[in-house]
Coordinates of C-alpha atoms in Angstrom, one line a residue:
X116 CA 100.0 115.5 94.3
X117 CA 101.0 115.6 98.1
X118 CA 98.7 116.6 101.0
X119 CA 100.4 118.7 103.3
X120 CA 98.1 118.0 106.4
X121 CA 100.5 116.6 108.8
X122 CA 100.0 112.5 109.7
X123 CA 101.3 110.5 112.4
X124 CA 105.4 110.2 112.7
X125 CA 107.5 108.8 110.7
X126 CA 105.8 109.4 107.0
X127 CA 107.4 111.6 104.3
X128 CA 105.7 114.0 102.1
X129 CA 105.9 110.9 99.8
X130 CA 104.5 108.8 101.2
X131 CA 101.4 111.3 101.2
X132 CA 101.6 111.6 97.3
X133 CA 98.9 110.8 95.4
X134 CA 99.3 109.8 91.6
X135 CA 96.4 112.1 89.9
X136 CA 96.4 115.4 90.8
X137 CA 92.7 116.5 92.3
X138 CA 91.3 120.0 93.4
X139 CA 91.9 121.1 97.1
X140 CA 89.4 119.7 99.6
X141 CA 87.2 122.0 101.6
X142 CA 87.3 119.7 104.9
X143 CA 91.2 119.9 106.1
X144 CA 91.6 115.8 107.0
X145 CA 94.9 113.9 107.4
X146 CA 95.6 112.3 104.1
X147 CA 95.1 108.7 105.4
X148 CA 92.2 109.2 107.1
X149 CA 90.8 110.4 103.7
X150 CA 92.2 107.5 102.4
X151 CA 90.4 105.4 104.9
X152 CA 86.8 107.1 104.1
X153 CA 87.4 106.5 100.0
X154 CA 88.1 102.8 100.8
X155 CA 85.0 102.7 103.4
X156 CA 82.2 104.5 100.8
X157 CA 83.5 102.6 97.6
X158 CA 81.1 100.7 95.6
X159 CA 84.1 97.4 95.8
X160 CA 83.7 97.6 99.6
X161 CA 80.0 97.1 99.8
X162 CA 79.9 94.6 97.1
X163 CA 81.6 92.2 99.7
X164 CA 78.7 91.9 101.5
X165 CA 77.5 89.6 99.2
X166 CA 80.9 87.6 98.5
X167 CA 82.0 84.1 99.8
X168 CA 83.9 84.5 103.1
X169 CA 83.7 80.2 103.8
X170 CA 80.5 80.2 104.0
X171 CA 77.8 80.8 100.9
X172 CA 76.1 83.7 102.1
X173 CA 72.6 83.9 102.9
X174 CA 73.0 80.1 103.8
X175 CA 72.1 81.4 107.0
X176 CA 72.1 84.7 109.5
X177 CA 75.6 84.2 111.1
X178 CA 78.5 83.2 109.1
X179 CA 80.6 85.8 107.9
X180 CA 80.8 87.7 104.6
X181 CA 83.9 89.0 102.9
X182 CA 82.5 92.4 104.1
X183 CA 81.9 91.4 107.6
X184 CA 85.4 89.8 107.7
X185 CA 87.1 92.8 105.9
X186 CA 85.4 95.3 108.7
X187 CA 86.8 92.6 111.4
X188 CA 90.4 92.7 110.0
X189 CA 90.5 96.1 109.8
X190 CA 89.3 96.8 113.7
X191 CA 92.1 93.8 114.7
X192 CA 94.5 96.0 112.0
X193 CA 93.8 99.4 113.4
X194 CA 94.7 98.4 117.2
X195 CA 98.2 96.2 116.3
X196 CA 99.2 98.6 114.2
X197 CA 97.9 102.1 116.3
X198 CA 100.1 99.9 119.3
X199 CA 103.2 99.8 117.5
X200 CA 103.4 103.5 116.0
X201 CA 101.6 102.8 112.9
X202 CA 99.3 105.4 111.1
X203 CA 96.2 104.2 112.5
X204 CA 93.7 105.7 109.5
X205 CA 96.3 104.1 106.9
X206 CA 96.5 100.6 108.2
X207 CA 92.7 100.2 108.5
X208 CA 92.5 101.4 104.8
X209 CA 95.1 99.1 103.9
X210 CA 92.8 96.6 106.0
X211 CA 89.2 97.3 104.4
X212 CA 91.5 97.2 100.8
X213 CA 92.7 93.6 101.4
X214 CA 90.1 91.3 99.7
X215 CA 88.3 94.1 97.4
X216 CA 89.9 92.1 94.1
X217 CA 87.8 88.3 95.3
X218 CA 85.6 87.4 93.1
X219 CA 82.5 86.0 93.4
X220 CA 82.8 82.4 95.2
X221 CA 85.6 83.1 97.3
X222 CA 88.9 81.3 96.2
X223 CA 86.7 78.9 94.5
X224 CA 85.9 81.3 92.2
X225 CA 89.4 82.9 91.7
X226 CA 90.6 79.1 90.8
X227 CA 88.2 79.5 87.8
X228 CA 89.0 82.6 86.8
X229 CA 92.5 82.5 86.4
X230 CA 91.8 79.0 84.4
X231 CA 89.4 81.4 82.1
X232 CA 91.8 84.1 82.0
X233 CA 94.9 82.2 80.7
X234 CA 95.0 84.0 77.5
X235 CA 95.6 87.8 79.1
X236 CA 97.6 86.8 82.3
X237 CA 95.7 84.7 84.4
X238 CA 93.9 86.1 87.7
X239 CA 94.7 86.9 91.2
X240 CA 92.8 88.1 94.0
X241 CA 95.2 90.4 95.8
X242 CA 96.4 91.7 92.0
X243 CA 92.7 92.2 91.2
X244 CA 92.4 94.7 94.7
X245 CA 95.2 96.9 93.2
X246 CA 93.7 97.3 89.8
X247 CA 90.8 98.0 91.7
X248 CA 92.1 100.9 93.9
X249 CA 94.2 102.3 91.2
X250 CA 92.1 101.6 88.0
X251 CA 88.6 100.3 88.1
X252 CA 86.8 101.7 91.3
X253 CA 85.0 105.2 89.8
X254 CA 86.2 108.0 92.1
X255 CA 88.6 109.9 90.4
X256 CA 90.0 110.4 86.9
X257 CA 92.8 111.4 85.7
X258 CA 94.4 114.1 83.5
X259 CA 93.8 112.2 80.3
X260 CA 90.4 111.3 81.7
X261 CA 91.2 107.3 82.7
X262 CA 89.9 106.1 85.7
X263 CA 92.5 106.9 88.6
X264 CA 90.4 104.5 91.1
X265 CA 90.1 105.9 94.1
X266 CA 93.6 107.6 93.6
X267 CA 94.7 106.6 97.2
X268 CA 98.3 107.9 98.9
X269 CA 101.7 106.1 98.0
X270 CA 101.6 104.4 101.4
X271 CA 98.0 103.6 101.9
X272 CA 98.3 101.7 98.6
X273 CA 102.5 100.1 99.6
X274 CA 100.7 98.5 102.5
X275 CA 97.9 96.6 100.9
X276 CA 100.7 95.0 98.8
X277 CA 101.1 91.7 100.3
X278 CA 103.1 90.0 96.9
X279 CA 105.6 92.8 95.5
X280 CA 105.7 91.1 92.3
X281 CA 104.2 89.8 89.2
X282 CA 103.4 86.4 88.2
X283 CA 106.3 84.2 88.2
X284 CA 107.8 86.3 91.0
X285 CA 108.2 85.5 94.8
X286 CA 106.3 82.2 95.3
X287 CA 105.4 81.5 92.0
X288 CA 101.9 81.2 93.2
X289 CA 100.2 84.8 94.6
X290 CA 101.2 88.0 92.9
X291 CA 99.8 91.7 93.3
X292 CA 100.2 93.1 89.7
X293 CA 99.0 92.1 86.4
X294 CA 101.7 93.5 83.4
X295 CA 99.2 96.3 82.3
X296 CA 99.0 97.8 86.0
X297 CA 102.9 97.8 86.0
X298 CA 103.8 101.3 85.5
X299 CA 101.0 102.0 89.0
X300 CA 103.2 99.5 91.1
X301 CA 106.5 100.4 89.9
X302 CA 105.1 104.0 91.7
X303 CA 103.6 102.9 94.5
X304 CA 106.6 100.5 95.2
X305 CA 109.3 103.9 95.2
X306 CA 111.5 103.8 98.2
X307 CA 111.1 100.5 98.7
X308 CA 114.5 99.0 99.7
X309 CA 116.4 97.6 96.9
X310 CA 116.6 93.8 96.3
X311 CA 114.5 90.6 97.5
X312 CA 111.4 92.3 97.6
X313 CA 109.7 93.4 100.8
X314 CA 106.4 94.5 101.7
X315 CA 106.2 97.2 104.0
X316 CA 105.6 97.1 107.9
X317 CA 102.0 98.5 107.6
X318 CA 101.2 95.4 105.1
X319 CA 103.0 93.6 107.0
X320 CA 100.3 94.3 110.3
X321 CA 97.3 94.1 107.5
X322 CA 98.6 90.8 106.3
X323 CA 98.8 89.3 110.4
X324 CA 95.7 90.8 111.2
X325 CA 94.0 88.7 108.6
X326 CA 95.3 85.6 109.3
X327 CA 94.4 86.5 112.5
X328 CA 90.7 87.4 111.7
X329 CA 90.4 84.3 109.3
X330 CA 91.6 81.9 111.4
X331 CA 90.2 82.9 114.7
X332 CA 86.3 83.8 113.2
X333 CA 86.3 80.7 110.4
X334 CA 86.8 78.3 113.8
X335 CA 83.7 80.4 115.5
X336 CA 81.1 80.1 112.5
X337 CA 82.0 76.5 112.2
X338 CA 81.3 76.0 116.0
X339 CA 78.4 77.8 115.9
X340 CA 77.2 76.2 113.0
X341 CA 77.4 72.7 114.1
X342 CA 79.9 72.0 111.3
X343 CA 82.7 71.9 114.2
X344 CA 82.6 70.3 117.8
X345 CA 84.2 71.5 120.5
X346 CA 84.2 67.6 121.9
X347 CA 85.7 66.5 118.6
X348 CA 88.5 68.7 119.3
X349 CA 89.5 67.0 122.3
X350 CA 90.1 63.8 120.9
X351 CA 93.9 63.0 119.8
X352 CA 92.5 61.4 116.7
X353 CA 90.4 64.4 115.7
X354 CA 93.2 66.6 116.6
X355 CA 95.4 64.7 114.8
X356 CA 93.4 64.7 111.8
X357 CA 93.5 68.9 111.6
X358 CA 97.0 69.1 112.5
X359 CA 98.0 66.8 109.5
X360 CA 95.5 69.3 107.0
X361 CA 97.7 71.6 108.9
X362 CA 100.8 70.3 107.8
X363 CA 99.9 70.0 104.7
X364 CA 98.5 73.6 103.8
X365 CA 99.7 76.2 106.2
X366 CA 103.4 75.8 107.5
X367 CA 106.6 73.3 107.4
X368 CA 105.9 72.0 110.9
X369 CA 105.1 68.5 111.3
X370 CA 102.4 67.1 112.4
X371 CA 103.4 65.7 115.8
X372 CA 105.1 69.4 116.6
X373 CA 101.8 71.0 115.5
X374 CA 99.6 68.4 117.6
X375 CA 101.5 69.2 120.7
X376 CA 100.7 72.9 120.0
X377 CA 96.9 72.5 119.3
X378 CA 96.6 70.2 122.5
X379 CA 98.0 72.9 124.6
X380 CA 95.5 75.8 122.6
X381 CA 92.3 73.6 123.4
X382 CA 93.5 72.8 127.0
X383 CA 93.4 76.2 127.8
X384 CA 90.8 77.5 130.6
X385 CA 89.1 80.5 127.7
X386 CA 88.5 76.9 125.6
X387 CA 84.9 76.2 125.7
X388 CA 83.8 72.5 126.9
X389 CA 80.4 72.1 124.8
X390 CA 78.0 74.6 122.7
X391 CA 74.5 74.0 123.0
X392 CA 73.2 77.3 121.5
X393 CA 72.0 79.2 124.8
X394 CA 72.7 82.4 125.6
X395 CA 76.0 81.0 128.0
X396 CA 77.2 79.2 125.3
X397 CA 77.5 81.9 122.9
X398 CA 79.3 84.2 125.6
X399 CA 81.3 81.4 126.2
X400 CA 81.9 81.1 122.4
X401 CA 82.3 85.1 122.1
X402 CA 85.0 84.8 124.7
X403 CA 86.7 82.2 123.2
X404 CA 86.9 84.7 120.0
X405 CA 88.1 87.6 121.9
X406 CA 90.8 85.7 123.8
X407 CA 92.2 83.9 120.3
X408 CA 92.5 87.7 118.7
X409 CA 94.7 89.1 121.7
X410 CA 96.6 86.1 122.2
X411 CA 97.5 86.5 118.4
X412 CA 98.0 89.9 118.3
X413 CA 99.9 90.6 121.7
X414 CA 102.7 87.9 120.8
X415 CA 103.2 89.7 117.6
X416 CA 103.0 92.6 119.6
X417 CA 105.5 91.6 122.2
X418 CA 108.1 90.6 119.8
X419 CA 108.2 93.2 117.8
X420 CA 108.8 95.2 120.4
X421 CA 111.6 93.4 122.3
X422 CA 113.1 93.4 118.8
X423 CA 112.8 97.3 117.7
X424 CA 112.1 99.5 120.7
X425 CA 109.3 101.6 122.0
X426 CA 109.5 104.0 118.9
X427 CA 107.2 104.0 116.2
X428 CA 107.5 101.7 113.9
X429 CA 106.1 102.7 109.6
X430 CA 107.3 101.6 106.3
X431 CA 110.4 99.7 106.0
X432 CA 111.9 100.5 109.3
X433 CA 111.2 97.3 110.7
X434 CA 109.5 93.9 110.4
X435 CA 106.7 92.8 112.5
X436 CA 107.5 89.6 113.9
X437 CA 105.4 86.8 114.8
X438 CA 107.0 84.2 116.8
X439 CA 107.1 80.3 115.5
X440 CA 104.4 79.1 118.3
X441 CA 102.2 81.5 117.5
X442 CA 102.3 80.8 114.1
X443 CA 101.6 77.2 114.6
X444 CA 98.7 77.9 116.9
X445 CA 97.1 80.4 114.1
X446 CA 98.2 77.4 111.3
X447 CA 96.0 74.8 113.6
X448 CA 92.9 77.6 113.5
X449 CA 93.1 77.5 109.9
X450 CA 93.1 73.8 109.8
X451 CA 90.0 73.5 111.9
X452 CA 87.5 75.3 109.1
X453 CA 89.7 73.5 106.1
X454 CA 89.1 70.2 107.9
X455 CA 85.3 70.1 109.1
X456 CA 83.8 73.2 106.7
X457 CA 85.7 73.2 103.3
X458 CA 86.3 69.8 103.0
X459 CA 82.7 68.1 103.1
X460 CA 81.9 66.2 100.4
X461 CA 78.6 68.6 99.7
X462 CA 80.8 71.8 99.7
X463 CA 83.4 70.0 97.5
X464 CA 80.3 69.3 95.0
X465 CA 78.5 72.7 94.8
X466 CA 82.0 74.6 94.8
X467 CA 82.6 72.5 91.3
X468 CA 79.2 73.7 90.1
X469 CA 80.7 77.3 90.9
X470 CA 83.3 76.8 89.1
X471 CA 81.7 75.8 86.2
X472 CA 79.3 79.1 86.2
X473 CA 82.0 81.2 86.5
X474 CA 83.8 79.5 83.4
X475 CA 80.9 79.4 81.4
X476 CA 80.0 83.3 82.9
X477 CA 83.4 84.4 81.1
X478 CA 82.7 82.8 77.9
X479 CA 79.2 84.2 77.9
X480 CA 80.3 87.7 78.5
X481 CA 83.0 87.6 75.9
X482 CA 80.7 86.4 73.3
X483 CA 78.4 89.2 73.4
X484 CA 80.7 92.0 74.5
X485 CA 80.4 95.1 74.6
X486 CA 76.7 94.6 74.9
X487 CA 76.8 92.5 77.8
X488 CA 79.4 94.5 80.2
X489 CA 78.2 97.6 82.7
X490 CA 78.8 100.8 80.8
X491 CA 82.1 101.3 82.9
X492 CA 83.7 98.8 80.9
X493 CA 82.3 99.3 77.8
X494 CA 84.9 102.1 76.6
X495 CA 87.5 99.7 77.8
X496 CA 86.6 97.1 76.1
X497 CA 86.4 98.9 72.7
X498 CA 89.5 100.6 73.2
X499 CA 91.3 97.4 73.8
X500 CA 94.1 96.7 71.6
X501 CA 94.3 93.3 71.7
X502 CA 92.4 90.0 72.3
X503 CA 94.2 89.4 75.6
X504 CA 93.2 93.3 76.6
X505 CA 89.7 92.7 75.7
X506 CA 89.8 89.4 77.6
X507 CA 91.1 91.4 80.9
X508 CA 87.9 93.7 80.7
X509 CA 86.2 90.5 80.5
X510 CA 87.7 89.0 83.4
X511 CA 87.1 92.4 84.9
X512 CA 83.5 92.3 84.8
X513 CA 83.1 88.6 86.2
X514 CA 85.4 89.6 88.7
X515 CA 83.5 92.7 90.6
X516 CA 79.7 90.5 90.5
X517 CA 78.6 88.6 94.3
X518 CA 77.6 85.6 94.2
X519 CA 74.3 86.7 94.0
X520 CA 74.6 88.7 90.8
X521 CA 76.7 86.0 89.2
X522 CA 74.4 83.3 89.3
X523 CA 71.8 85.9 88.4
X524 CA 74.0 86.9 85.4
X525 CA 74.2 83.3 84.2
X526 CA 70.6 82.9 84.5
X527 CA 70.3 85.7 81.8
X528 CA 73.2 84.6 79.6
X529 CA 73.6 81.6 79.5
X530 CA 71.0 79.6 81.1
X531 CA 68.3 81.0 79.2
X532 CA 70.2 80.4 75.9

């Protein structure tokens, strides 16, 4: 079905298409904006809110929640990609869509469920969002009466692709489709160029604006937290020590290359000198924040242009580019949380025991399925034709729970066993 409200330049009718036909609407919107609004009021969305970002939540008032940090990627989102000709509506969907598929405990937790999920497949976070927008979510069904998810436009759903492959594709590490969701991506994925597989530019803008938003707000919550100090951060040692994490995890630069980078970053005049917690400090701090995002965002910005012109720029007509320096100094950002937040020897310790509830969650699920899953996934489950297909709803089920639920969960499955 395609809507036939007109959208910004430089989108076809289908790219407006959605998969399940549905009943005019009585409110003429554009049909990204109406994208936007199905991703905004979903049930996956709000769930975030109580999902590991870095940073268990409830540990305290300020550090950011996969919600919070999906609503901050998709305001940084919206601007880059409203400033080079994007769809403004689409992109923030695409934006608010990016980390619907985590599970509980972050990437801790997605570690353990693709170990529990062997059998069917394994699991992915990114592969978990589509079958989300596309299969699980309960917005609209189908003609045969399966779930259509929240049945959202070919592009809207193109450009939260961030791995156009399945496992064993690409990398050989992230993928964005599971084999049962294949015949979905193969038609999301139409006129995509032929070839070495490309996302397109809009996923392209989501995908910078959440390294940007990760990078840039991990390094505030850990400042703010105590975890990282801004005098540690001008020492050559300390700085050293990050840009070798660096090295290591987010990019083939060196380390000495990188150091020279991160100096420069932390010289700079926005750079706070000390945090003490007063009201100047966390201006100070906020500024700091604010200048990282536009300094990330305008060199993309910048290059792009000076590569492709002043014209609007959607799908696969271009390629956003981020130039090498800017990549480093984003890489170094990164580094900072990895270094003083994620690796303490406390946070390596309860992220084991995390991985060990999930684990045991799966197994406790399966054993007493269909009883224990949400009605939802009941029908699913029965209807499964195989072990591995009845493991997937499984893995489904563990998947959509917060943290908070999970641990709950386990209190009632397998704790009280």
């Amino acid at each position: 079905m395609t809507e036939t409200t007109p959208s910004a330049p430089g989108y076809t009718d289908r790219d407006r298409e959605r998969r399940a036909a549905e009943p005019p609407k009585n409110r003429a919107r554009g049909p990204f904006e109406r994208d936007r609004a199905r991703v905004l009021h979903s049930y996956a969305l709000r769930r975030l809110a109580a999902k590991t970002q870095v940073v268990q939540p409830g540990a305290s008032d300020f550090p950011r929640t996969r919600l919070t940090h999906s609503l901050e990627c998709a305001q940084i989102g919206r601007e880059l990609g409203s400033a080079l000709g994007c769809d403004a509506d689409l992109v923030e969907a695409a934006c608010l869509s990016h980390d619907l598929g985590h599970p509980p405990f972050g990437h801790n937790g997605e570690r353990a469920l693709d170990a529990a999920a062997a059998a069917c497949g394994g699991f992915e976070g990114n592969a978990q969002s589509l079958r989300i927008l596309t299969r699980l979510e309960g917005k609209v069904l189908d003609s045969s009466g399966a779930g259509a998810g929240l049945n959202l436009t070919r592009a809207t759903l193109d450009a939260t692709v961030k791995y156009p492959w399945q496992r064993g594709g690409g990398d050989g590490r992230k993928f964005n489709c599971y084999p049962d969701d294949a015949p979905v991506f193969d038609w999301l994925r139409a006129g995509a160029p032929e070839g070495e597989p490309r996302t397109c530019f809009e996923a392209q803008v989501m995908d910078w604006s959440d390294d940007v938003a990760y990078s840039v707000h991990d390094v505030e919550d850990g400042i703010f937290s105590g975890m990282v100090r801004l005098e540690a951060l001008r020492s050559p040692d300390e700085r050293a020590a990050v840009c070798a994490v660096a090295a290591e995890r987010y990019t083939d630069a060196s380390p000495a290359e990188l150091e020279e980078v991160f100096a420069e970053l932390v010289a700079g005049e926005f750079w706070p000198r000390r945090f003490d917690g007063g009201l100047a400090a966390l201006a100070a701090l906020k500024n700091l924040t604010s200048e990282l995002i536009g300094r990330l965002c305008r060199s993309a910005e910048r290059a792009t242009r000076r590569r492709y012109g002043p014209g609007p720029l959607t799908r696969y007509s271009a390629d956003l580019i981020v130039p090498r320096r800017t990549l480093l100094e984003c890489a170094a950002l990164k580094a900072v949380a990895a270094h003083y937040v994620m690796g303490r020897s406390e946070a390596v310790a309860y992220q084991a025991r995390e991985r060990e509830l999930v684990t045991e969650l799966v197994e406790a699920v399966r054993a007493g399925a269909p009883g224990t899953l949400e009605p939802p996934l009941r029908d699913a489950y029965e209807r499964a034709p195989d072990d591995a297909a009845a493991l997937r709803v499984v893995v489904d089920q563990v998947a959509s729970l917060t943290d908070t639920s999970a641990r709950s969960w386990h209190d009632r499955l397998v704790a009280e066993r």
